Amino acid sequence: MIRIEELVYRYDREAPEVLRGISLTIGEGMHTALIGPNGCGKTTLIKHLNALLLPASGSVLVDGMATTDAGAVREIRRRVGMVFQNPDTQIVGMTVEEDVAFGPGNLGLPPAEIRRRVDDCLAMVGMTGFEKRPPHTLSGGEKRLLSIAGVLAMDPRYIAFDEPTAYLDPAAKERVLAIIERLRRQGMAIIHIAHDMRDIAAVDRVAVMDRGSLVAEGTPAEVFGRAELLGSIGLDIPAGVGHD
Ligand SMILES: Nc1ncnc2c1ncn2[C@@H]1O[C@H](COP(=O)(O)OP(=O)(O)OP(=O)(O)O)[C@@H](O)[C@H]1O
Ligand SMILES: [Mg+2]
């Protein structure tokens, strides 16, 4: 599991705290949604899960390994995959297959195993047949699927998705949500930053952030039932979500 304890972070020593003492545990196989108004610190929080950012105080432990332990960072990054909001920041290969092969190549895996992972992960996201395509010729939705395939190719135990349906048309959105649901059924632990509450109506747990703090946590029904709290921090819950 991932244990976040009393996590405090600021981007600059002089700057205000962006995370103000967050404690949260992410169990294996759990689908956790993270919601909160713009700028509350959601992306900053998930960047701590694989040591892209390190706590000013407090700690983040991934399966018992501290993200501040330089010797553990490689293993932590293998276990915790990160699908960023903008797939362009994540694409490194000249072709789709090269891109997916990049992570497993870095792990030093044998070529046959890399090939197997590339084929499996492209199949998993429905992109078989795209192997030789240069990524810049892909649509936004296809780039998102490619970035997911690249993360899956590392065979992670946890994946954090930062607004995975942002900027996608409804069909691409459905495909991405179906992939996330399939991963959850396969036992992957998922941390899912969401803007549209309809995307997370069926998760195991919702954590709500506001101005760097965790302000609520519970099942979707429990959290979406707290209309007053959500309204007070500027989140609106579309009709039909959170009500049976
Ligand atoms: N690289 C950075 N340097 C300085 N400040 C930053 C940096 N990245 C984010 N911030 C600030 O930290 C705060 C939290 O930002 P963060 O991106 O984590 O929020 P968020 O909840 O993901 O927002 P959004 O919903 O808009 O994606 C904001 O005030 C933001 O301006
Ligand atoms: Mg963000």
JSON list of C-alpha atoms in Angstrom, two decimals, residues 42-127:
[
{"chain": "A", "resi": 42, "resn": "LYS", "atom": "CA", "xyz": [-4.36, 17.40, -6.46]},
{"chain": "A", "resi": 43, "resn": "THR", "atom": "CA", "xyz": [-1.60, 17.17, -9.07]},
{"chain": "A", "resi": 44, "resn": "THR", "atom": "CA", "xyz": [1.01, 18.20, -6.50]},
{"chain": "A", "resi": 45, "resn": "LEU", "atom": "CA", "xyz": [-0.19, 15.37, -4.26]},
{"chain": "A", "resi": 46, "resn": "ILE", "atom": "CA", "xyz": [0.01, 12.61, -6.86]},
{"chain": "A", "resi": 47, "resn": "LYS", "atom": "CA", "xyz": [3.46, 13.77, -7.98]},
{"chain": "A", "resi": 48, "resn": "HIS", "atom": "CA", "xyz": [4.58, 12.72, -4.48]},
{"chain": "A", "resi": 49, "resn": "LEU", "atom": "CA", "xyz": [3.49, 9.13, -5.06]},
{"chain": "A", "resi": 50, "resn": "ASN", "atom": "CA", "xyz": [6.47, 8.32, -7.28]},
{"chain": "A", "resi": 51, "resn": "ALA", "atom": "CA", "xyz": [9.03, 10.77, -5.93]},
{"chain": "A", "resi": 52, "resn": "LEU", "atom": "CA", "xyz": [8.65, 13.39, -8.66]},
{"chain": "A", "resi": 53, "resn": "LEU", "atom": "CA", "xyz": [8.21, 15.71, -5.69]},
{"chain": "A", "resi": 54, "resn": "LEU", "atom": "CA", "xyz": [9.53, 15.09, -2.18]},
{"chain": "A", "resi": 55, "resn": "PRO", "atom": "CA", "xyz": [7.83, 16.17, 1.06]},
{"chain": "A", "resi": 56, "resn": "ALA", "atom": "CA", "xyz": [8.96, 19.29, 2.90]},
{"chain": "A", "resi": 57, "resn": "SER", "atom": "CA", "xyz": [7.83, 17.37, 5.96]},
{"chain": "A", "resi": 58, "resn": "GLY", "atom": "CA", "xyz": [5.85, 14.22, 6.56]},
{"chain": "A", "resi": 59, "resn": "SER", "atom": "CA", "xyz": [6.35, 11.12, 4.45]},
{"chain": "A", "resi": 60, "resn": "VAL", "atom": "CA", "xyz": [5.19, 9.00, 1.54]},
{"chain": "A", "resi": 61, "resn": "LEU", "atom": "CA", "xyz": [5.81, 5.26, 1.83]},
{"chain": "A", "resi": 62, "resn": "VAL", "atom": "CA", "xyz": [5.26, 2.97, -1.15]},
{"chain": "A", "resi": 63, "resn": "ASP", "atom": "CA", "xyz": [5.09, -0.65, 0.01]},
{"chain": "A", "resi": 64, "resn": "GLY", "atom": "CA", "xyz": [7.24, 0.44, 2.93]},
{"chain": "A", "resi": 65, "resn": "MET", "atom": "CA", "xyz": [9.82, 2.35, 0.83]},
{"chain": "A", "resi": 66, "resn": "ALA", "atom": "CA", "xyz": [10.19, 6.07, 1.55]},
{"chain": "A", "resi": 67, "resn": "THR", "atom": "CA", "xyz": [10.19, 8.30, -1.53]},
{"chain": "A", "resi": 68, "resn": "THR", "atom": "CA", "xyz": [13.05, 10.25, 0.07]},
{"chain": "A", "resi": 69, "resn": "ASP", "atom": "CA", "xyz": [15.26, 7.12, -0.05]},
{"chain": "A", "resi": 70, "resn": "ALA", "atom": "CA", "xyz": [17.25, 7.74, -3.25]},
{"chain": "A", "resi": 71, "resn": "GLY", "atom": "CA", "xyz": [18.10, 4.05, -3.49]},
{"chain": "A", "resi": 72, "resn": "ALA", "atom": "CA", "xyz": [14.41, 3.13, -3.62]},
{"chain": "A", "resi": 73, "resn": "VAL", "atom": "CA", "xyz": [13.25, 5.65, -6.24]},
{"chain": "A", "resi": 74, "resn": "ARG", "atom": "CA", "xyz": [13.80, 3.36, -9.22]},
{"chain": "A", "resi": 75, "resn": "GLU", "atom": "CA", "xyz": [11.68, 0.59, -7.67]},
{"chain": "A", "resi": 76, "resn": "ILE", "atom": "CA", "xyz": [9.04, 3.09, -6.53]},
{"chain": "A", "resi": 77, "resn": "ARG", "atom": "CA", "xyz": [8.74, 4.46, -10.08]},
{"chain": "A", "resi": 78, "resn": "ARG", "atom": "CA", "xyz": [8.34, 0.94, -11.41]},
{"chain": "A", "resi": 79, "resn": "ARG", "atom": "CA", "xyz": [5.52, 0.25, -8.98]},
{"chain": "A", "resi": 80, "resn": "VAL", "atom": "CA", "xyz": [3.71, 3.57, -9.29]},
{"chain": "A", "resi": 81, "resn": "GLY", "atom": "CA", "xyz": [2.74, 4.56, -12.82]},
{"chain": "A", "resi": 82, "resn": "MET", "atom": "CA", "xyz": [1.65, 8.10, -13.61]},
{"chain": "A", "resi": 83, "resn": "VAL", "atom": "CA", "xyz": [-0.65, 9.13, -16.46]},
{"chain": "A", "resi": 84, "resn": "PHE", "atom": "CA", "xyz": [-0.29, 12.89, -16.73]},
{"chain": "A", "resi": 85, "resn": "GLN", "atom": "CA", "xyz": [-2.99, 15.29, -17.78]},
{"chain": "A", "resi": 86, "resn": "ASN", "atom": "CA", "xyz": [-1.27, 16.23, -21.02]},
{"chain": "A", "resi": 87, "resn": "PRO", "atom": "CA", "xyz": [-0.11, 13.10, -22.90]},
{"chain": "A", "resi": 88, "resn": "ASP", "atom": "CA", "xyz": [2.31, 15.17, -25.03]},
{"chain": "A", "resi": 89, "resn": "THR", "atom": "CA", "xyz": [4.57, 15.57, -21.99]},
{"chain": "A", "resi": 90, "resn": "GLN", "atom": "CA", "xyz": [4.85, 11.80, -21.73]},
{"chain": "A", "resi": 91, "resn": "ILE", "atom": "CA", "xyz": [5.48, 10.68, -25.31]},
{"chain": "A", "resi": 92, "resn": "VAL", "atom": "CA", "xyz": [9.13, 9.99, -26.09]},
{"chain": "A", "resi": 93, "resn": "GLY", "atom": "CA", "xyz": [9.23, 7.49, -28.98]},
{"chain": "A", "resi": 94, "resn": "MET", "atom": "CA", "xyz": [9.40, 8.15, -32.73]},
{"chain": "A", "resi": 95, "resn": "THR", "atom": "CA", "xyz": [6.75, 5.48, -33.25]},
{"chain": "A", "resi": 96, "resn": "VAL", "atom": "CA", "xyz": [3.96, 4.10, -31.09]},
{"chain": "A", "resi": 97, "resn": "GLU", "atom": "CA", "xyz": [5.77, 0.82, -30.42]},
{"chain": "A", "resi": 98, "resn": "GLU", "atom": "CA", "xyz": [9.04, 2.58, -29.60]},
{"chain": "A", "resi": 99, "resn": "ASP", "atom": "CA", "xyz": [7.19, 4.77, -27.18]},
{"chain": "A", "resi": 100, "resn": "VAL", "atom": "CA", "xyz": [5.61, 1.85, -25.31]},
{"chain": "A", "resi": 101, "resn": "ALA", "atom": "CA", "xyz": [8.95, -0.01, -25.34]},
{"chain": "A", "resi": 102, "resn": "PHE", "atom": "CA", "xyz": [10.77, 2.90, -23.70]},
{"chain": "A", "resi": 103, "resn": "GLY", "atom": "CA", "xyz": [9.84, 2.10, -20.08]},
{"chain": "A", "resi": 104, "resn": "PRO", "atom": "CA", "xyz": [10.45, -1.66, -20.19]},
{"chain": "A", "resi": 105, "resn": "GLY", "atom": "CA", "xyz": [13.69, -0.94, -22.12]},
{"chain": "A", "resi": 106, "resn": "ASN", "atom": "CA", "xyz": [14.84, 1.21, -19.22]},
{"chain": "A", "resi": 107, "resn": "LEU", "atom": "CA", "xyz": [14.15, -1.68, -16.87]},
{"chain": "A", "resi": 108, "resn": "GLY", "atom": "CA", "xyz": [16.69, -3.70, -18.85]},
{"chain": "A", "resi": 109, "resn": "LEU", "atom": "CA", "xyz": [14.24, -6.44, -19.81]},
{"chain": "A", "resi": 110, "resn": "PRO", "atom": "CA", "xyz": [15.10, -8.94, -22.56]},
{"chain": "A", "resi": 111, "resn": "PRO", "atom": "CA", "xyz": [13.88, -7.97, -26.08]},
{"chain": "A", "resi": 112, "resn": "ALA", "atom": "CA", "xyz": [11.32, -10.81, -26.26]},
{"chain": "A", "resi": 113, "resn": "GLU", "atom": "CA", "xyz": [9.74, -9.67, -23.00]},
{"chain": "A", "resi": 114, "resn": "ILE", "atom": "CA", "xyz": [9.69, -6.04, -24.19]},
{"chain": "A", "resi": 115, "resn": "ARG", "atom": "CA", "xyz": [7.99, -7.16, -27.44]},
{"chain": "A", "resi": 116, "resn": "ARG", "atom": "CA", "xyz": [5.40, -9.14, -25.48]},
{"chain": "A", "resi": 117, "resn": "ARG", "atom": "CA", "xyz": [4.64, -6.18, -23.23]},
{"chain": "A", "resi": 118, "resn": "VAL", "atom": "CA", "xyz": [4.35, -3.75, -26.15]},
{"chain": "A", "resi": 119, "resn": "ASP", "atom": "CA", "xyz": [1.92, -6.06, -27.95]},
{"chain": "A", "resi": 120, "resn": "ASP", "atom": "CA", "xyz": [-0.11, -6.83, -24.81]},
{"chain": "A", "resi": 121, "resn": "CYS", "atom": "CA", "xyz": [-0.36, -3.23, -23.67]},
{"chain": "A", "resi": 122, "resn": "LEU", "atom": "CA", "xyz": [-1.31, -1.88, -27.09]},
{"chain": "A", "resi": 123, "resn": "ALA", "atom": "CA", "xyz": [-3.99, -4.59, -27.28]},
{"chain": "A", "resi": 124, "resn": "MET", "atom": "CA", "xyz": [-5.16, -3.66, -23.78]},
{"chain": "A", "resi": 125, "resn": "VAL", "atom": "CA", "xyz": [-5.88, -0.06, -24.88]},
{"chain": "A", "resi": 126, "resn": "GLY", "atom": "CA", "xyz": [-7.27, -1.06, -28.29]},
{"chain": "A", "resi": 127, "resn": "MET", "atom": "CA", "xyz": [-4.31, 0.24, -30.32]}
]
